[in-house]
């Protein structure tokens, strides 16, 4: 295939989107659904990243879970809000869902294929398979959604465009195991608090097993980090070995928490539990929940093989670690994800400091709707602050933040209720009800 120029060509009749990840794909869908022509650029598979393995759009690289589905959880609310705006990512997730208790997990390949097919078949979208390295001279409407693994060349162009230094952190991906290789009388199927249909494989540990496992983690050899890269971890995706270093019980209050589970051998709650979650529709692949890691591959096989039931585990993919990049959004962006000093240039996805699959897609939805309004010469709508999408947009654009760090959606960044409600579950449900009511009014106003 002939290589095109690495900089965006002037094309006043289209919106350019750089990156076909979750954010870029969702933005493209929102624009095309509003009749706005889109030129969607993606460098894969000609040039790949340390985390991606396929050429499909919206590839999920860390986990197959889009997290909680209920409205008492902020990410459940976020998905419901996105569904209100016909989100392609949510459509794909619901169409490729696999069992995961109270969470929304998907068959990763089917999920990405669904999104890829929908975008490639849309008459308003032109796909261009090339790496964009320069955006400095573009005057057209553009959405930069290249993700936390933005190429070095484009990173330099963005740095020149924004005039601000990047922030960064390290992210990690958990190993994938063959289901047939998970054996042992100690493992059992169950969901925490009996939610769902016993969707998780559970590997219980007694205190002695747990302490021996933690000691092995502490002594295991990690992959080398380049000298110029300081290790700054995002708390929501902490490597398991880093968690072990933080204290004897840190893992037991994190991914190894036994709460809500009963060991059928003893009829009691285990001291610690490692959970594995289904990763594909055929239930042939499972990932170790919360076991993002930077251990060397041989060490992963040795140390994780100490977990009850995983002694013969076949690793289909070892855990990997990579450098994630994001811009200083509070100084650079407004709540429409638009660059303050360059109207018509938008950012979306983890590059903005939103963290998580759903949050990335949601930012693409907001950026796409905003870019459509800008392209058509209309006022850009501002999502209400009492909605999950609006609260997330305000968080990443708030200049009052003294120390900006990546953020998952949570009820803590949304406005408090006027009335005090002690029960947390009921309070969260009320916040969600308020948000959905507000969003419905907001959506109605867009069509007046």
CSV table of N, CA, C and O in Angstrom, one decimal, residues 249-358:
chain,number,residue,atom,x,y,z
A,249,UNK,N,-1.0,-6.8,54.3
A,249,UNK,CA,-2.4,-7.1,54.0
A,249,UNK,C,-3.0,-6.3,52.9
A,249,UNK,O,-4.2,-6.3,52.6
A,250,UNK,N,-2.1,-5.5,52.2
A,250,UNK,CA,-2.6,-4.7,51.1
A,250,UNK,C,-3.3,-5.5,50.0
A,250,UNK,O,-4.4,-5.1,49.5
A,251,UNK,N,-2.8,-6.6,49.6
A,251,UNK,CA,-3.4,-7.4,48.6
A,251,UNK,C,-4.7,-8.0,49.0
A,251,UNK,O,-5.7,-8.1,48.3
A,252,UNK,N,-4.8,-8.3,50.4
A,252,UNK,CA,-6.1,-8.8,50.9
A,252,UNK,C,-7.2,-7.8,51.0
A,252,UNK,O,-8.4,-8.2,51.2
A,253,UNK,N,-6.8,-6.5,50.9
A,253,UNK,CA,-7.8,-5.5,50.9
A,253,UNK,C,-8.0,-5.0,49.4
A,253,UNK,O,-8.8,-4.1,49.2
A,254,UNK,N,-7.3,-5.6,48.5
A,254,UNK,CA,-7.4,-5.3,47.1
A,254,UNK,C,-7.9,-6.5,46.3
A,254,UNK,O,-9.0,-7.1,46.6
A,255,UNK,N,-7.2,-6.9,45.3
A,255,UNK,CA,-7.7,-8.0,44.4
A,255,UNK,C,-7.8,-9.4,45.1
A,255,UNK,O,-8.5,-10.3,44.6
A,256,UNK,N,-7.1,-9.6,46.2
A,256,UNK,CA,-7.2,-10.9,46.9
A,256,UNK,C,-8.2,-10.9,48.1
A,256,UNK,O,-8.1,-11.8,48.9
A,257,UNK,N,-9.0,-9.9,48.1
A,257,UNK,CA,-10.0,-9.8,49.2
A,257,UNK,C,-10.9,-11.0,49.2
A,257,UNK,O,-11.5,-11.4,48.2
A,258,UNK,N,-11.1,-11.6,50.4
A,258,UNK,CA,-12.0,-12.8,50.5
A,258,UNK,C,-13.4,-12.5,50.8
A,258,UNK,O,-14.3,-13.4,50.8
A,259,UNK,N,-13.7,-11.3,51.0
A,259,UNK,CA,-15.1,-10.9,51.5
A,259,UNK,C,-16.1,-11.3,50.4
A,259,UNK,O,-16.0,-11.1,49.2
A,260,UNK,N,-17.2,-11.9,50.9
A,260,UNK,CA,-18.3,-12.3,50.1
A,260,UNK,C,-18.1,-13.6,49.4
A,260,UNK,O,-18.9,-14.0,48.6
A,261,UNK,N,-17.1,-14.4,49.8
A,261,UNK,CA,-16.8,-15.7,49.2
A,261,UNK,C,-16.7,-16.7,50.3
A,261,UNK,O,-16.2,-16.5,51.4
A,262,UNK,N,-17.2,-17.9,50.0
A,262,UNK,CA,-17.1,-19.1,50.9
A,262,UNK,C,-16.4,-20.2,50.3
A,262,UNK,O,-16.8,-20.7,49.2
A,263,UNK,N,-15.4,-20.7,51.0
A,263,UNK,CA,-14.7,-21.9,50.5
A,263,UNK,C,-15.5,-23.1,50.7
A,263,UNK,O,-15.8,-23.5,51.9
A,264,UNK,N,-16.0,-23.8,49.7
A,264,UNK,CA,-16.9,-25.0,49.9
A,264,UNK,C,-16.2,-26.1,50.7
A,264,UNK,O,-16.9,-27.0,51.2
A,265,UNK,N,-14.9,-26.2,50.7
A,265,UNK,CA,-14.2,-27.2,51.5
A,265,UNK,C,-14.4,-27.0,53.0
A,265,UNK,O,-14.4,-28.0,53.8
A,266,UNK,N,-14.4,-25.8,53.4
A,266,UNK,CA,-14.4,-25.5,54.8
A,266,UNK,C,-15.8,-24.8,55.3
A,266,UNK,O,-16.1,-24.8,56.5
A,267,UNK,N,-16.5,-24.3,54.3
A,267,UNK,CA,-17.7,-23.6,54.7
A,267,UNK,C,-17.5,-22.2,55.3
A,267,UNK,O,-18.4,-21.6,55.8
A,268,UNK,N,-16.2,-21.8,55.2
A,268,UNK,CA,-15.8,-20.5,55.8
A,268,UNK,C,-15.2,-19.6,54.8
A,268,UNK,O,-14.8,-20.0,53.7
A,269,UNK,N,-15.0,-18.3,55.2
A,269,UNK,CA,-14.4,-17.3,54.3
A,269,UNK,C,-12.9,-17.6,54.3
A,269,UNK,O,-12.3,-17.7,55.4
A,270,UNK,N,-12.2,-17.7,53.1
A,270,UNK,CA,-10.8,-17.9,53.1
A,270,UNK,C,-10.0,-16.8,53.6
A,270,UNK,O,-10.5,-15.7,53.8
A,271,UNK,N,-8.7,-17.0,53.8
A,271,UNK,CA,-7.9,-15.9,54.3
A,271,UNK,C,-7.6,-14.9,53.2
A,271,UNK,O,-7.5,-13.7,53.4
A,272,UNK,N,-7.5,-15.4,51.9
A,272,UNK,CA,-7.3,-14.6,50.7
A,272,UNK,C,-7.8,-15.4,49.5
A,272,UNK,O,-7.8,-16.6,49.6
A,273,UNK,N,-8.2,-14.7,48.5
A,273,UNK,CA,-8.7,-15.4,47.3
A,273,UNK,C,-8.2,-14.7,46.0
A,273,UNK,O,-8.3,-13.5,45.9
A,274,UNK,N,-7.6,-15.5,45.1
A,274,UNK,CA,-7.3,-15.0,43.8
A,274,UNK,C,-8.4,-15.4,42.9
A,274,UNK,O,-8.9,-16.5,42.8
A,275,UNK,N,-9.0,-14.4,42.1
A,275,UNK,CA,-10.1,-14.6,41.2
A,275,UNK,C,-9.6,-14.6,39.8
A,275,UNK,O,-8.8,-13.8,39.4
A,276,UNK,N,-10.2,-15.4,38.9
A,276,UNK,CA,-10.0,-15.4,37.5
A,276,UNK,C,-11.3,-15.2,36.8
A,276,UNK,O,-12.3,-15.8,37.2
A,277,UNK,N,-11.3,-14.3,35.8
A,277,UNK,CA,-12.5,-13.9,35.1
A,277,UNK,C,-12.4,-14.4,33.6
A,277,UNK,O,-11.4,-14.3,33.0
A,278,UNK,N,-13.6,-14.9,33.1
A,278,UNK,CA,-13.7,-15.3,31.7
A,278,UNK,C,-13.3,-14.2,30.8
A,278,UNK,O,-13.8,-13.0,30.9
A,279,UNK,N,-12.5,-14.5,29.8
A,279,UNK,CA,-12.0,-13.5,28.9
A,279,UNK,C,-12.5,-13.6,27.4
A,279,UNK,O,-12.3,-12.7,26.6
A,280,UNK,N,-13.2,-14.7,27.1
A,280,UNK,CA,-13.7,-14.9,25.8
A,280,UNK,C,-15.1,-15.6,25.8
A,280,UNK,O,-15.4,-16.2,26.9
A,281,UNK,N,-15.8,-15.6,24.7
A,281,UNK,CA,-17.2,-16.1,24.7
A,281,UNK,C,-17.1,-17.7,24.9
A,281,UNK,O,-18.1,-18.2,25.5
A,282,UNK,N,-16.1,-18.3,24.5
A,282,UNK,CA,-16.0,-19.8,24.6
A,282,UNK,C,-15.6,-20.2,25.9
A,282,UNK,O,-15.5,-21.4,26.2
A,283,UNK,N,-15.3,-19.3,26.8
A,283,UNK,CA,-14.8,-19.6,28.2
A,283,UNK,C,-13.6,-20.5,28.2
A,283,UNK,O,-13.4,-21.4,29.1
A,284,UNK,N,-12.7,-20.3,27.2
A,284,UNK,CA,-11.5,-21.0,27.1
A,284,UNK,C,-10.3,-20.2,27.6
A,284,UNK,O,-9.2,-20.8,27.9
A,285,UNK,N,-10.5,-18.9,27.8
A,285,UNK,CA,-9.4,-18.1,28.3
A,285,UNK,C,-9.9,-17.3,29.6
A,285,UNK,O,-11.0,-16.8,29.6
A,286,UNK,N,-9.0,-17.3,30.6
A,286,UNK,CA,-9.3,-16.5,31.8
A,286,UNK,C,-8.2,-15.6,32.1
A,286,UNK,O,-7.0,-15.9,31.9
A,287,UNK,N,-8.5,-14.4,32.7
A,287,UNK,CA,-7.5,-13.5,33.2
A,287,UNK,C,-7.5,-13.5,34.7
A,287,UNK,O,-8.5,-13.7,35.3
A,288,UNK,N,-6.3,-13.2,35.3
A,288,UNK,CA,-6.2,-13.2,36.7
A,288,UNK,C,-6.5,-11.8,37.2
A,288,UNK,O,-5.8,-10.8,36.9
A,289,UNK,N,-7.7,-11.6,37.8
A,289,UNK,CA,-8.2,-10.3,38.2
A,289,UNK,C,-7.3,-9.5,39.1
A,289,UNK,O,-6.9,-10.0,40.1
A,290,UNK,N,-6.9,-8.3,38.6
A,290,UNK,CA,-6.1,-7.4,39.5
A,290,UNK,C,-4.6,-7.8,39.4
A,290,UNK,O,-3.8,-7.2,40.2
A,291,UNK,N,-4.2,-8.7,38.6
A,291,UNK,CA,-2.8,-9.1,38.6
A,291,UNK,C,-2.0,-8.5,37.4
A,291,UNK,O,-1.2,-9.1,36.7
A,292,UNK,N,-2.2,-7.2,37.3
A,292,UNK,CA,-1.3,-6.5,36.4
A,292,UNK,C,0.1,-6.6,37.0
A,292,UNK,O,0.3,-6.5,38.2
A,293,UNK,N,1.1,-6.8,36.1
A,293,UNK,CA,2.4,-7.1,36.7
A,293,UNK,C,3.6,-6.6,35.7
A,293,UNK,O,3.4,-6.5,34.5
A,294,UNK,N,4.7,-6.4,36.4
A,294,UNK,CA,5.9,-6.0,35.6
A,294,UNK,C,7.0,-7.1,35.9
A,294,UNK,O,8.2,-6.9,35.6
A,295,UNK,N,6.6,-8.3,36.4
A,295,UNK,CA,7.6,-9.3,36.6
A,295,UNK,C,8.0,-9.9,35.3
A,295,UNK,O,7.3,-9.9,34.3
A,296,UNK,N,9.3,-10.4,35.3
A,296,UNK,CA,9.8,-11.1,34.1
A,296,UNK,C,8.9,-12.3,33.8
A,296,UNK,O,8.3,-12.9,34.7
A,297,UNK,N,8.8,-12.7,32.6
A,297,UNK,CA,7.9,-13.8,32.2
A,297,UNK,C,8.2,-15.1,33.0
A,297,UNK,O,7.2,-15.8,33.4
A,298,UNK,N,9.4,-15.5,33.1
A,298,UNK,CA,9.8,-16.7,33.8
A,298,UNK,C,9.4,-16.6,35.3
A,298,UNK,O,8.9,-17.6,35.9
A,299,UNK,N,9.5,-15.4,35.8
A,299,UNK,CA,9.1,-15.2,37.2
A,299,UNK,C,7.6,-15.3,37.4
A,299,UNK,O,7.0,-15.7,38.4
A,300,UNK,N,6.8,-14.8,36.4
A,300,UNK,CA,5.4,-14.9,36.4
A,300,UNK,C,4.9,-16.3,36.5
A,300,UNK,O,4.1,-16.7,37.3
A,301,UNK,N,5.5,-17.2,35.7
A,301,UNK,CA,5.2,-18.6,35.7
A,301,UNK,C,5.5,-19.2,37.0
A,301,UNK,O,4.7,-20.0,37.5
A,302,UNK,N,6.7,-18.9,37.5
A,302,UNK,CA,7.1,-19.5,38.8
A,302,UNK,C,6.3,-19.0,40.0
A,302,UNK,O,5.7,-19.8,40.7
A,303,UNK,N,6.1,-17.7,40.1
A,303,UNK,CA,5.4,-17.1,41.3
A,303,UNK,C,3.9,-17.3,41.2
A,303,UNK,O,3.3,-17.8,42.2
A,304,UNK,N,3.3,-17.1,40.1
A,304,UNK,CA,1.9,-17.2,40.0
A,304,UNK,C,1.5,-18.7,40.0
A,304,UNK,O,0.3,-19.1,40.3
A,305,UNK,N,2.4,-19.6,39.6
A,305,UNK,CA,2.2,-21.0,39.7
A,305,UNK,C,2.1,-21.5,41.2
A,305,UNK,O,1.6,-22.6,41.4
A,306,UNK,N,2.4,-20.7,42.1
A,306,UNK,CA,2.2,-21.0,43.6
A,306,UNK,C,0.8,-20.8,44.0
A,306,UNK,O,0.4,-21.3,45.1
A,307,UNK,N,0.0,-20.1,43.2
A,307,UNK,CA,-1.4,-19.9,43.6
A,307,UNK,C,-2.1,-21.3,43.5
A,307,UNK,O,-2.0,-22.0,42.4
A,308,UNK,N,-2.9,-21.7,44.5
A,308,UNK,CA,-3.7,-22.9,44.4
A,308,UNK,C,-4.5,-23.0,43.1
A,308,UNK,O,-5.2,-22.1,42.7
A,309,UNK,N,-4.3,-24.1,42.4
A,309,UNK,CA,-5.0,-24.4,41.1
A,309,UNK,C,-4.2,-23.9,39.9
A,309,UNK,O,-4.6,-24.2,38.8
A,310,UNK,N,-3.2,-23.1,40.1
A,310,UNK,CA,-2.4,-22.6,38.9
A,310,UNK,C,-1.1,-23.2,38.7
A,310,UNK,O,-0.3,-22.7,37.9
A,311,UNK,N,-0.8,-24.3,39.4
A,311,UNK,CA,0.5,-25.0,39.3
A,311,UNK,C,0.8,-25.5,37.9
A,311,UNK,O,2.0,-25.5,37.5
A,312,UNK,N,-0.2,-25.8,37.1
A,312,UNK,CA,0.0,-26.3,35.8
A,312,UNK,C,-0.5,-25.3,34.7
A,312,UNK,O,-0.8,-25.7,33.6
A,313,UNK,N,-0.7,-24.1,35.1
A,313,UNK,CA,-1.3,-23.1,34.3
A,313,UNK,C,-0.5,-22.8,33.0
A,313,UNK,O,0.7,-22.7,33.0
A,314,UNK,N,-1.3,-22.8,31.9
A,314,UNK,CA,-0.7,-22.4,30.6
A,314,UNK,C,-0.9,-21.0,30.3
A,314,UNK,O,-2.1,-20.5,30.3
A,315,UNK,N,0.2,-20.2,30.2
A,315,UNK,CA,0.0,-18.8,30.0
A,315,UNK,C,-0.1,-18.5,28.5
A,315,UNK,O,0.8,-18.7,27.7
A,316,UNK,N,-1.3,-18.0,28.2
A,316,UNK,CA,-1.5,-17.6,26.8
A,316,UNK,C,-1.0,-16.2,26.5
A,316,UNK,O,-0.7,-15.9,25.3
A,317,UNK,N,-0.9,-15.4,27.5
A,317,UNK,CA,-0.2,-14.1,27.4
A,317,UNK,C,0.3,-13.7,28.8
A,317,UNK,O,-0.4,-13.8,29.7
A,318,UNK,N,1.6,-13.4,28.8
A,318,UNK,CA,2.1,-13.0,30.1
A,318,UNK,C,1.8,-11.5,30.3
A,318,UNK,O,1.5,-10.7,29.4
A,319,UNK,N,1.8,-11.1,31.6
A,319,UNK,CA,1.6,-9.7,31.9
A,319,UNK,C,2.7,-8.8,31.4
A,319,UNK,O,3.8,-9.2,31.3
A,320,UNK,N,2.3,-7.6,30.9
A,320,UNK,CA,3.3,-6.7,30.4
A,320,UNK,C,3.1,-5.3,31.0
A,320,UNK,O,2.0,-5.0,31.6
A,321,UNK,N,4.1,-4.5,30.9
A,321,UNK,CA,4.0,-3.1,31.4
A,321,UNK,C,4.4,-2.1,30.4
A,321,UNK,O,5.3,-2.4,29.6
A,322,UNK,N,3.8,-1.0,30.4
A,322,UNK,CA,4.1,0.0,29.4
A,322,UNK,C,4.0,1.4,29.9
A,322,UNK,O,3.3,1.6,30.9
A,323,UNK,N,4.6,2.4,29.3
A,323,UNK,CA,4.6,3.7,29.7
A,323,UNK,C,3.3,4.4,29.1
A,323,UNK,O,3.1,4.4,27.9
A,324,UNK,N,2.5,4.9,30.0
A,324,UNK,CA,1.3,5.6,29.6
A,324,UNK,C,1.5,7.2,29.6
A,324,UNK,O,2.1,7.7,30.6
A,325,UNK,N,1.0,7.8,28.6
A,325,UNK,CA,1.2,9.3,28.5
A,325,UNK,C,-0.1,10.0,28.6
A,325,UNK,O,-1.1,9.6,28.0
A,326,UNK,N,-0.1,11.2,29.2
A,326,UNK,CA,-1.3,12.0,29.2
A,326,UNK,C,-0.9,13.5,29.3
A,326,UNK,O,0.1,13.8,29.8
A,327,UNK,N,-1.8,14.3,28.7
A,327,UNK,CA,-1.5,15.8,28.7
A,327,UNK,C,-2.0,16.4,30.0
A,327,UNK,O,-2.8,15.9,30.8
A,328,UNK,N,-1.5,17.6,30.2
A,328,UNK,CA,-1.9,18.4,31.4
A,328,UNK,C,-3.3,19.1,31.1
A,328,UNK,O,-3.3,20.3,30.9
A,329,UNK,N,-4.3,18.3,31.1
A,329,UNK,CA,-5.6,18.7,30.6
A,329,UNK,C,-6.2,19.9,31.3
A,329,UNK,O,-6.8,20.8,30.6
A,330,UNK,N,-6.1,20.1,32.6
A,330,UNK,CA,-6.7,21.2,33.3
A,330,UNK,C,-6.1,22.6,32.7
A,330,UNK,O,-6.8,23.6,32.8
A,331,UNK,N,-4.9,22.5,32.3
A,331,UNK,CA,-4.3,23.8,31.7
A,331,UNK,C,-4.6,23.9,30.3
A,331,UNK,O,-4.5,25.0,29.7
A,332,UNK,N,-4.9,22.8,29.6
A,332,UNK,CA,-5.0,22.8,28.1
A,332,UNK,C,-6.4,22.8,27.6
A,332,UNK,O,-6.7,23.3,26.5
A,333,UNK,N,-7.3,22.0,28.2
A,333,UNK,CA,-8.6,21.7,27.6
A,333,UNK,C,-9.8,22.4,28.3
A,333,UNK,O,-9.7,22.7,29.5
A,334,UNK,N,-10.9,22.6,27.6
A,334,UNK,CA,-12.1,23.1,28.2
A,334,UNK,C,-13.0,21.8,28.4
A,334,UNK,O,-12.6,20.7,28.0
A,335,UNK,N,-14.2,22.0,28.9
A,335,UNK,CA,-15.0,20.8,29.2
A,335,UNK,C,-15.6,20.2,28.0
A,335,UNK,O,-16.3,19.2,28.2
A,336,UNK,N,-15.4,20.7,26.8
A,336,UNK,CA,-15.8,20.0,25.6
A,336,UNK,C,-14.6,19.2,25.0
A,336,UNK,O,-14.7,18.7,23.9
A,337,UNK,N,-13.5,19.1,25.8
A,337,UNK,CA,-12.3,18.4,25.4
A,337,UNK,C,-11.6,19.1,24.2
A,337,UNK,O,-10.8,18.5,23.5
A,338,UNK,N,-11.9,20.4,24.1
A,338,UNK,CA,-11.3,21.2,23.1
A,338,UNK,C,-10.1,22.0,23.6
A,338,UNK,O,-10.1,22.4,24.8
A,339,UNK,N,-9.0,22.1,22.8
A,339,UNK,CA,-7.8,22.8,23.2
A,339,UNK,C,-8.2,24.3,23.3
A,339,UNK,O,-8.7,24.9,22.4
A,340,UNK,N,-7.9,24.9,24.5
A,340,UNK,CA,-8.3,26.2,24.8
A,340,UNK,C,-7.7,27.3,23.8
A,340,UNK,O,-8.4,28.2,23.5
A,341,UNK,N,-6.5,27.1,23.5
A,341,UNK,CA,-5.8,28.1,22.6
A,341,UNK,C,-5.8,27.7,21.1
A,341,UNK,O,-5.2,28.3,20.3
A,342,UNK,N,-6.6,26.7,20.8
A,342,UNK,CA,-6.7,26.3,19.4
A,342,UNK,C,-8.1,25.7,19.1
A,342,UNK,O,-8.3,24.5,19.1
A,343,UNK,N,-9.1,26.6,18.8
A,343,UNK,CA,-10.5,26.1,18.6
A,343,UNK,C,-10.5,25.1,17.4
A,343,UNK,O,-9.8,25.3,16.4
A,344,UNK,N,-11.3,24.1,17.6
A,344,UNK,CA,-11.5,23.1,16.6
A,344,UNK,C,-10.5,21.9,16.7
A,344,UNK,O,-10.6,20.9,16.0
A,345,UNK,N,-9.6,22.0,17.7
A,345,UNK,CA,-8.7,20.9,18.0
A,345,UNK,C,-9.1,20.2,19.3
A,345,UNK,O,-9.1,20.9,20.3
A,346,UNK,N,-9.5,19.0,19.2
A,346,UNK,CA,-10.0,18.3,20.4
A,346,UNK,C,-9.1,17.1,20.8
A,346,UNK,O,-8.4,16.5,19.9
A,347,UNK,N,-9.1,16.7,22.0
A,347,UNK,CA,-8.5,15.5,22.5
A,347,UNK,C,-9.5,14.6,23.1
A,347,UNK,O,-10.5,15.1,23.6
A,348,UNK,N,-9.2,13.3,23.1
A,348,UNK,CA,-10.2,12.3,23.7
A,348,UNK,C,-9.4,11.1,24.1
A,348,UNK,O,-8.3,10.8,23.6
A,349,UNK,N,-10.0,10.4,25.1
A,349,UNK,CA,-9.4,9.2,25.6
A,349,UNK,C,-8.4,9.4,26.7
A,349,UNK,O,-8.3,10.4,27.3
A,350,UNK,N,-7.6,8.3,26.9
A,350,UNK,CA,-6.7,8.3,28.1
A,350,UNK,C,-5.6,9.4,27.9
A,350,UNK,O,-5.0,9.8,28.9
A,351,UNK,N,-5.4,9.9,26.7
A,351,UNK,CA,-4.4,11.0,26.5
A,351,UNK,C,-4.9,12.2,27.3
A,351,UNK,O,-4.0,13.1,27.7
A,352,UNK,N,-6.1,12.3,27.7
A,352,UNK,CA,-6.7,13.5,28.4
A,352,UNK,C,-6.6,13.3,29.9
A,352,UNK,O,-6.8,14.3,30.7
A,353,UNK,N,-6.3,12.1,30.4
A,353,UNK,CA,-6.2,11.8,31.8
A,353,UNK,C,-7.5,11.1,32.3
A,353,UNK,O,-7.6,10.9,33.5
A,354,UNK,N,-8.4,10.8,31.5
A,354,UNK,CA,-9.5,9.9,31.9
A,354,UNK,C,-8.9,8.5,32.0
A,354,UNK,O,-8.1,8.2,31.2
A,355,UNK,N,-9.3,7.7,32.9
A,355,UNK,CA,-8.7,6.4,33.1
A,355,UNK,C,-9.8,5.3,33.0
A,355,UNK,O,-10.9,5.4,33.6
A,356,UNK,N,-9.6,4.3,32.2
A,356,UNK,CA,-10.5,3.2,32.0
A,356,UNK,C,-11.1,3.2,30.7
A,356,UNK,O,-11.3,4.2,30.0
A,357,UNK,N,-11.5,2.0,30.3
A,357,UNK,CA,-12.2,1.8,28.9
A,357,UNK,C,-13.4,2.6,28.8
A,357,UNK,O,-13.6,3.3,27.8
A,358,UNK,N,-14.3,2.5,29.7
A,358,UNK,CA,-15.6,3.2,29.6
A,358,UNK,C,-15.4,4.7,29.6
A,358,UNK,O,-16.0,5.5,28.8
